[in-house]
Coordinates of C-alpha atoms and ligand atoms in Angstrom, one line a residue:
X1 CA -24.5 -1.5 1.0
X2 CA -23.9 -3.6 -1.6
X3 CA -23.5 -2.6 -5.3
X4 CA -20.8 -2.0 -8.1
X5 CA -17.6 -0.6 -7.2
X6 CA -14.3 0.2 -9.8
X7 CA -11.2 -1.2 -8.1
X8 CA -8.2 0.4 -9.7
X9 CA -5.2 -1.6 -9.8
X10 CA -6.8 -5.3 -9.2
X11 CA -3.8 -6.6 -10.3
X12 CA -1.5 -5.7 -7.8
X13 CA -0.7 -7.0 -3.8
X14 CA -3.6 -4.3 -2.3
X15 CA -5.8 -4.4 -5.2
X16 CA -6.1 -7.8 -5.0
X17 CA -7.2 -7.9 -2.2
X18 CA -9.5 -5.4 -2.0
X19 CA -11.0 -7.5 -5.2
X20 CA -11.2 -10.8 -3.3
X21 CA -12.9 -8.8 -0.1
X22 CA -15.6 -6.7 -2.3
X23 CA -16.4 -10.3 -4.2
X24 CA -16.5 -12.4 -1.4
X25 CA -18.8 -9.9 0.0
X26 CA -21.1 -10.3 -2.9
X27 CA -20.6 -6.8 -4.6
X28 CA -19.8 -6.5 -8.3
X29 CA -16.4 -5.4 -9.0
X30 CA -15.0 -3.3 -12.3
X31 CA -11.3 -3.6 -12.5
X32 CA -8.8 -1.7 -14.3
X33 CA -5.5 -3.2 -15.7
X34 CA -3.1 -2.0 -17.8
X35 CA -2.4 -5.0 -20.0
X36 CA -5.9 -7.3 -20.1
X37 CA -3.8 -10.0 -22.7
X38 CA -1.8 -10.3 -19.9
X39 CA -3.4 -9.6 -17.0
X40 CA -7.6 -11.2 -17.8
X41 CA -6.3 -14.7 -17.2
X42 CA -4.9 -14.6 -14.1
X43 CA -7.5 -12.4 -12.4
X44 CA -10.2 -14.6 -13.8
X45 CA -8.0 -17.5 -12.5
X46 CA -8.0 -16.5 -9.0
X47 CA -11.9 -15.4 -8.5
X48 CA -13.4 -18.6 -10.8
X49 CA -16.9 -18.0 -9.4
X50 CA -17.4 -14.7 -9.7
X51 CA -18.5 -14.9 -13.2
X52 CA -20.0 -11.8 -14.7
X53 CA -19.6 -10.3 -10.9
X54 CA -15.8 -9.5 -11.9
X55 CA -15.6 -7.3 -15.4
X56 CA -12.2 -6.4 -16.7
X57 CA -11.0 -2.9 -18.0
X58 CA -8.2 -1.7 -19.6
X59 CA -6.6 1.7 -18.3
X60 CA -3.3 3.4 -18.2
X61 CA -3.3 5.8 -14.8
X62 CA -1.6 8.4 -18.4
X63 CA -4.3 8.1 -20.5
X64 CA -8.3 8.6 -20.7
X65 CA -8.4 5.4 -22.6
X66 CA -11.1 2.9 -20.6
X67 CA -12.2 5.4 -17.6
X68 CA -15.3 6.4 -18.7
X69 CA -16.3 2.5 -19.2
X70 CA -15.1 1.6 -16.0
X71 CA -17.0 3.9 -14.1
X72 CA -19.9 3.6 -15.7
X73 CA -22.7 1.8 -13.0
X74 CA -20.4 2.3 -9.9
X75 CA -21.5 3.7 -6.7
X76 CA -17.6 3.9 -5.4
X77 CA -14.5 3.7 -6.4
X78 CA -11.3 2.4 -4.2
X79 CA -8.5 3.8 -6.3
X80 CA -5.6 1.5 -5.9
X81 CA -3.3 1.7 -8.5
X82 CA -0.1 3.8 -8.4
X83 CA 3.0 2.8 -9.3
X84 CA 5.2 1.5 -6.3
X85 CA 8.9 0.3 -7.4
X86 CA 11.9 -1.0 -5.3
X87 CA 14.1 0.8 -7.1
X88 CA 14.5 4.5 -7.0
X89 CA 14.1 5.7 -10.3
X90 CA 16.5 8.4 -11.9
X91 CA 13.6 11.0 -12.7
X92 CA 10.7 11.2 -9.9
X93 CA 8.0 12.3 -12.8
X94 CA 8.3 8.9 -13.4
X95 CA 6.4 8.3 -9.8
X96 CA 4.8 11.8 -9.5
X97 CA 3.5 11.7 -12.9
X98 CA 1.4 8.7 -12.9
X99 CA 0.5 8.8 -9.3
X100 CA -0.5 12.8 -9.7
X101 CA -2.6 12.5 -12.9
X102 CA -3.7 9.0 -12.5
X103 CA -5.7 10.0 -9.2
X104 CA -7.0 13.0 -10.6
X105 CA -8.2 11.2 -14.0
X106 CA -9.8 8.5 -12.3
X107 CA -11.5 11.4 -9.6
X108 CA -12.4 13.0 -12.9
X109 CA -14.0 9.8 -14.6
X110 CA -15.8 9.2 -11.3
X111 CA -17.3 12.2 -10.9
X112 CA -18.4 12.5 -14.5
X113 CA -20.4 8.8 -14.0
X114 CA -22.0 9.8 -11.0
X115 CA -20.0 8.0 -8.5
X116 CA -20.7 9.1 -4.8
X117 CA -17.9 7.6 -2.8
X118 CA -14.3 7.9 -4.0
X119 CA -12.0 5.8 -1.4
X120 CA -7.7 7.0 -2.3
X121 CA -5.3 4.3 -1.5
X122 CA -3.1 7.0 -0.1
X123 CA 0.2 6.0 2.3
X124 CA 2.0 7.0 5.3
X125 CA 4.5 8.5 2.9
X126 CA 2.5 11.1 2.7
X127 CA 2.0 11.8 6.6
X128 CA 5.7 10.9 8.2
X129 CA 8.1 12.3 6.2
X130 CA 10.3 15.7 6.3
X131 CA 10.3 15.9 9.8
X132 CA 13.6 15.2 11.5
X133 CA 12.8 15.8 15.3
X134 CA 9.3 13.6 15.3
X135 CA 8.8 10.3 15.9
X136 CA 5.4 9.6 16.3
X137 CA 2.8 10.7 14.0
X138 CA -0.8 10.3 13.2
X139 CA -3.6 11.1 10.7
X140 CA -3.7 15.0 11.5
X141 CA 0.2 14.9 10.1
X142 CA 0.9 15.7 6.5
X143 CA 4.9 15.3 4.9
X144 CA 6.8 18.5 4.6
X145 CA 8.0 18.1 1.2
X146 CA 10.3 21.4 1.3
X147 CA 12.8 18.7 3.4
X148 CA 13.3 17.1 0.5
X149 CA 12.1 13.7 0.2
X150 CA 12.7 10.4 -1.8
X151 CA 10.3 10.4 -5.4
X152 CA 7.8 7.9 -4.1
X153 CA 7.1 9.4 -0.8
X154 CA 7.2 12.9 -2.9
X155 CA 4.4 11.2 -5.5
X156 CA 2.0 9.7 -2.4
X157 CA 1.7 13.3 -0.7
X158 CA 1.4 15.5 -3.7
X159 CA -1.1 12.9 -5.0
X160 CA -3.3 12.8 -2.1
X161 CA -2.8 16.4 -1.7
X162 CA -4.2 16.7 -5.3
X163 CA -7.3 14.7 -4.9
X164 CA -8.0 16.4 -1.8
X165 CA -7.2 20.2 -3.6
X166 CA -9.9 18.8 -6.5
X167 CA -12.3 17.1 -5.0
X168 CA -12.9 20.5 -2.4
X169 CA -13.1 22.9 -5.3
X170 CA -14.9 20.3 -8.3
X171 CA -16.9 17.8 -6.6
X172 CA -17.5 18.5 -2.9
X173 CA -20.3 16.4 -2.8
X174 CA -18.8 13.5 -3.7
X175 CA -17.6 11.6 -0.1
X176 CA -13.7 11.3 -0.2
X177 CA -11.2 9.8 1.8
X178 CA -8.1 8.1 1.9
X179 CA -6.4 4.8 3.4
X180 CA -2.8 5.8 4.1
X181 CA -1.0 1.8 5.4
X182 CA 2.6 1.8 6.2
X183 CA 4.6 -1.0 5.0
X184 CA 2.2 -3.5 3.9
X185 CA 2.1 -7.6 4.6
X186 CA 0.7 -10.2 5.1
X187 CA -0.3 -13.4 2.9
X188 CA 0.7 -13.4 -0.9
X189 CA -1.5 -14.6 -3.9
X190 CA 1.7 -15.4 -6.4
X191 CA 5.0 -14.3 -7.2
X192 CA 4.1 -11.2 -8.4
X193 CA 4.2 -9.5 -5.3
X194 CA 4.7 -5.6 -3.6
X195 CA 8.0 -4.1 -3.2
X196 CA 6.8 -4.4 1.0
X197 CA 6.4 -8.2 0.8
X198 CA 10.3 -8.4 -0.8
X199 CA 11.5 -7.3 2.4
X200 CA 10.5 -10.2 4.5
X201 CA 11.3 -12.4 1.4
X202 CA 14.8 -11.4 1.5
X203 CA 15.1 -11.8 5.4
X204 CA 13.7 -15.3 5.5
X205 CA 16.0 -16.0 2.1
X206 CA 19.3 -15.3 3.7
X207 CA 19.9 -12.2 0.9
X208 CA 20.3 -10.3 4.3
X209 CA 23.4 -11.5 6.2
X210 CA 23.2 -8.8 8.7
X211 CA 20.1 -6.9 9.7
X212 CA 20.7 -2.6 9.7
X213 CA 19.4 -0.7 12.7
X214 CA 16.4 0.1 11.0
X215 CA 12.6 0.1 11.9
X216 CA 9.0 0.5 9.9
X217 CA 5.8 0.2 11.1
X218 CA 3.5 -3.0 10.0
X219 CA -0.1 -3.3 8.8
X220 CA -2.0 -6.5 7.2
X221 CA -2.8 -6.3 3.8
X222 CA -6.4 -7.7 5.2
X223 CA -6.8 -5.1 6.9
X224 CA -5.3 -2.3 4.5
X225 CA -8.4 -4.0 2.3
X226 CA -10.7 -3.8 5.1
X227 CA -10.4 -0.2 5.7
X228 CA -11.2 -0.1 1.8
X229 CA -14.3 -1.9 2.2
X230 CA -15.3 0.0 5.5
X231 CA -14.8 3.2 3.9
X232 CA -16.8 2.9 1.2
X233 CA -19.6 1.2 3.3
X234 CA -19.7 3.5 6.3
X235 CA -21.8 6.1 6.4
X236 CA -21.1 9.3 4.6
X237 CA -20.5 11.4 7.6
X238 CA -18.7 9.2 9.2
X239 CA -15.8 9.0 6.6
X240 CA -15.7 12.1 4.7
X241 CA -12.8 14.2 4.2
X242 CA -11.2 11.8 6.5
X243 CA -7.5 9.9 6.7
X244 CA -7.6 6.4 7.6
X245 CA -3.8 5.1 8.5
X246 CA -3.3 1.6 8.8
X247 CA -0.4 1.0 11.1
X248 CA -0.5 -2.3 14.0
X249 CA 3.4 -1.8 15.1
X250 CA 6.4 -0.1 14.8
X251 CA 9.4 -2.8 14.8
X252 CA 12.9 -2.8 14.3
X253 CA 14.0 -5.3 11.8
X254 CA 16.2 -6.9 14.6
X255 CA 12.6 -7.8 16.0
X256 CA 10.7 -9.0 12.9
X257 CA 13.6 -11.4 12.7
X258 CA 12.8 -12.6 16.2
X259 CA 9.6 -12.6 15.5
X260 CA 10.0 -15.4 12.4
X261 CA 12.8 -16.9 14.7
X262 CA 10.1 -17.9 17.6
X263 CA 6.9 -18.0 15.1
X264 CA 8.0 -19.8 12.2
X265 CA 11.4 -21.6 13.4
X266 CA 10.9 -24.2 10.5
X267 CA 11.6 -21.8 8.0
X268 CA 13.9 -19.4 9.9
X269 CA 17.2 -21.3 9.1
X270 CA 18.6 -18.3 6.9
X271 CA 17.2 -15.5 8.9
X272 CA 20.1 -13.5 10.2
X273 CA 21.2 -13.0 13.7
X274 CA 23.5 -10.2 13.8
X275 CA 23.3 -6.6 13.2
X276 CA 25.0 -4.8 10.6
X277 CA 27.2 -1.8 11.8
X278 CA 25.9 2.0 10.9
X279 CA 29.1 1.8 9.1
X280 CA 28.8 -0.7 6.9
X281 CA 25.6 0.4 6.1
X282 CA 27.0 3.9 5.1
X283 CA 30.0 2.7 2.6
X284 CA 27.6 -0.1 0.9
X285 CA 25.3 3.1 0.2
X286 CA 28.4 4.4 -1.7
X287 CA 27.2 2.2 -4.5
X288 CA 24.0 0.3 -3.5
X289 CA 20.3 2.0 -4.2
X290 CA 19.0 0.2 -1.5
X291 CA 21.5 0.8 1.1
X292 CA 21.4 4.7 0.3
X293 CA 17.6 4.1 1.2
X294 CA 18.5 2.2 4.8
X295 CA 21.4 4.8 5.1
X296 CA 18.5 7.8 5.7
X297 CA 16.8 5.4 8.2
X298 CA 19.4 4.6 10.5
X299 CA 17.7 4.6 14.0
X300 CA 14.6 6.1 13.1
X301 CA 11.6 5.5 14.9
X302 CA 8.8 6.8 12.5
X303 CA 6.0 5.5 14.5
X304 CA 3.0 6.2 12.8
X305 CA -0.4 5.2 14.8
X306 CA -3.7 3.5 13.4
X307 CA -5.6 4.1 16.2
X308 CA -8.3 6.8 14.7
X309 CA -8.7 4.2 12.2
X310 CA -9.5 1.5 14.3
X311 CA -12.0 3.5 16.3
X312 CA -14.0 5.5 13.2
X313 CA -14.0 2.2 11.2
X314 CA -14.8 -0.2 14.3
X315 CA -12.3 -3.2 13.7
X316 CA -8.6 -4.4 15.3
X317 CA -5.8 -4.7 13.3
X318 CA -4.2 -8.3 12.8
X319 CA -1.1 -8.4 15.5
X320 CA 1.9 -7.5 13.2
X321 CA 3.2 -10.9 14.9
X322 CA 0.8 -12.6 13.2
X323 CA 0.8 -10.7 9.6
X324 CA 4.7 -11.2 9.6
X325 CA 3.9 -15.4 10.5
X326 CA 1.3 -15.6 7.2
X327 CA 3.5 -13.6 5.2
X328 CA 6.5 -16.4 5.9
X329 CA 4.1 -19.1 5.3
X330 CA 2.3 -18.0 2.3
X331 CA 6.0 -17.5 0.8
X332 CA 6.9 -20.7 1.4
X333 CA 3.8 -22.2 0.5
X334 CA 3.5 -20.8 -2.8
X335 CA 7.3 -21.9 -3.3
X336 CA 8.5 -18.1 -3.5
X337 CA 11.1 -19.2 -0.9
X338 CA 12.6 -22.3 -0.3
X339 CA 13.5 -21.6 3.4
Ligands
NAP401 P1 1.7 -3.3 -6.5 O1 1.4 -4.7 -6.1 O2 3.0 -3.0 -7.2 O3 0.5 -2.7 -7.3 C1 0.5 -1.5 -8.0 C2 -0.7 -1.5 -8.9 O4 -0.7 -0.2 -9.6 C3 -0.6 -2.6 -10.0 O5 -2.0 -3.0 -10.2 C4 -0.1 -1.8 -11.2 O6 -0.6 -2.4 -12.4 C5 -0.8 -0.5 -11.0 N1 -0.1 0.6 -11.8 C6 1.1 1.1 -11.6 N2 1.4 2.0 -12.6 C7 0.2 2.1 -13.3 C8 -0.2 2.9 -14.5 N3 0.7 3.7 -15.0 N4 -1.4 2.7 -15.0 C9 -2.3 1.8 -14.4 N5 -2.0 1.1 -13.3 C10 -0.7 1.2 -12.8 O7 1.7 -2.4 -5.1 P2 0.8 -2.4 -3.9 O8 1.6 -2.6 -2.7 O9 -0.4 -3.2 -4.0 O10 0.4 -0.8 -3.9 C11 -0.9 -0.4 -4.2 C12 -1.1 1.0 -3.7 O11 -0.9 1.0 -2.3 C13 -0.1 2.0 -4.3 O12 -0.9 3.2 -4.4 C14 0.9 2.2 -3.2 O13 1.5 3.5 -3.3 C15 0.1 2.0 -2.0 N6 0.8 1.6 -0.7 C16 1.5 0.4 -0.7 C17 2.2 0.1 0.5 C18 2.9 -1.2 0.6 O14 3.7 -1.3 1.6 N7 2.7 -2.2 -0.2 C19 2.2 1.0 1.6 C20 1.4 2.2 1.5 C21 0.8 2.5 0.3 P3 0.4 -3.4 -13.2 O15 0.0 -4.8 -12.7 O16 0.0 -3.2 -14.6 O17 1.8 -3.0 -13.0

């Protein structure tokens, strides 16, 4: 199939490259961005040749303004755009809010333009969270939320829970499914990057001087994008109602720093070597947001699998060994680093 689809979000790390996919594979491509003085440029920077293939909308996930254009003429919709901070914020409406509303506004819009296939960038926040005596997890699992959970894990589960509530009771015909990645890599377009990439930045820019006992699963941004494009191509049956994870590896962070040690040595001069004590860890948290975050991951294995994806959607993720190479690269190739 190829037609017009609305990529939410086409300015940010996944958006983009869902764009640059969809484009290269010679669809047309809506957009939505919050700020077009700011944003038009730079998107019309980075895909020169599409021309009139690539059209520009401006939409706040809090207000109708621009939906109803940017739908108008699609067949699907890959709805991207939710806000994802490294910082915790103080009030989590300030995460639930947007993500809540803005998916069922854009479901809304869709459905009232006609659109047939409505792809959620959903996450494995809302599959592997809230349950303290699992470790493995896949895309039957949903995050307890009555544990109590962090605001953005809280906002990805009770927005994908949303969509799915509404689509079932407002537009079951329309197809629906979501792509749910776990901590997202892989190569970078600019500076303005996602709060995932800033994690391998920091390691390879000696802002970690000891690595915590702490593990997350990796998937390509390539292939987060992929599963996009394969979900809205695939046939309806195939991908409805379904939950596509995109997960290659779980690795501690003791091992992505081997990994950039052995596969990138040039650049691996800052990249630290020893681990930081559970200790440490615990009385930085005392006054550090991010600690407090590594604090509640101490030792986890949260080993959430992509296999159902691979086999529904028929491709093989990128070894994380690989992503967590480009991702080094690309950072020092765009000068975000200086390693
Ligand atoms: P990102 O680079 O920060 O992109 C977020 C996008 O959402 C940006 O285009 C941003 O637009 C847009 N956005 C945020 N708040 C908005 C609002 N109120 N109205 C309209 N647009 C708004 O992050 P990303 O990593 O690509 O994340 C994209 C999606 O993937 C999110 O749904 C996130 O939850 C999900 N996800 C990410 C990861 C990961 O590790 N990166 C993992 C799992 C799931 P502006 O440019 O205007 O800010």
């Amino acid at each position: 199939m190829v037609g017009t689809v609305l990529v939410t979000g086409g300015t940010g790390y996944i958006g983009g490259e869902v764009v640059e996919q969809l484009l290269t594979k010679g669809y047309v491509v809506h957009t939505t961005v919050r700020n077009a003085a700011k944003s038009e440029p730079k998107l019309r920077a980075r895909w020169s040749d599409a021309g009139d293939r690539l059209k520009i909308f401006e939409a706040d996930l809090l207000s109708d303004h621009g939906w109803a254009d940017a739908n108008t003429g699609c067949d699907a919709v890959a709805h991207v755009a939710s806000p994802f901070p490294l910082a915790v914020p103080k009030d989590k409406d300030e995460l639930v809010i947007p993500a809540r509303e803005g998916t069922l506004r854009a479901l809304e819009f869709a459905q009232k333009a006609g659109v047939e296939r409505f792809v959620q960038t959903s996450s494995a926040a809302a599959i592997a969270y809230g349950h303290p005596d699992k470790d493995h997890f896949d895309y039957t699992d949903w995050t307890n939320l009555t544990a109590g959970v962090p605001p953005y894990i809280e906002s990805k589960t009770v927005a994908e829970r949303a969509a799915r509530d509404w689509v079932a009771v407002h537009a079951p015909k329309m197809t629906f499914c979501s792509v749910n990645p776990v901590a997202v890599f892989g190569p970078v377009y600019d500076d303005d990057m996602s709060t995932s990439v800033e994690l391998v930045k920091k390691i390879i820019d000696g802002s970690i001087p000891l690595i915590p006992d702490m593990g997350i699963c990796v998937t390509d941004v390539r292939d987060v994008a992929e599963a996009h494009v394969s979900a809205i191509e695939a046939p309806a049956q195939k991908v409805r109602g379904e939950r596509f994870p995109t997960s290659q590896k779980f690795l501690w962070l003791r091992e992505m720093a081997e990994i950039v040690r052995t596969r990138v040595p040039e650049h691996a001069g800052k990249v630290p070597g020893r681990a930081m004590p559970d200790w440490l860890v615990k009385i930085l948290a005392l006054f550090m947001d991010e600690m407090k975050q590594i604090k509640g991951e101490l030792g986890n294995v949260r080993d959430v699998s992509g296999k159902h994806t691979e086999d529904v959607l028929g491709f093989t993720f990128i070894p994380a060994e690989q992503t967590l190479e480009d991702t080094v690269r690309s950072l020092v190739e765009k000068g975000i680093v200086k390693a």
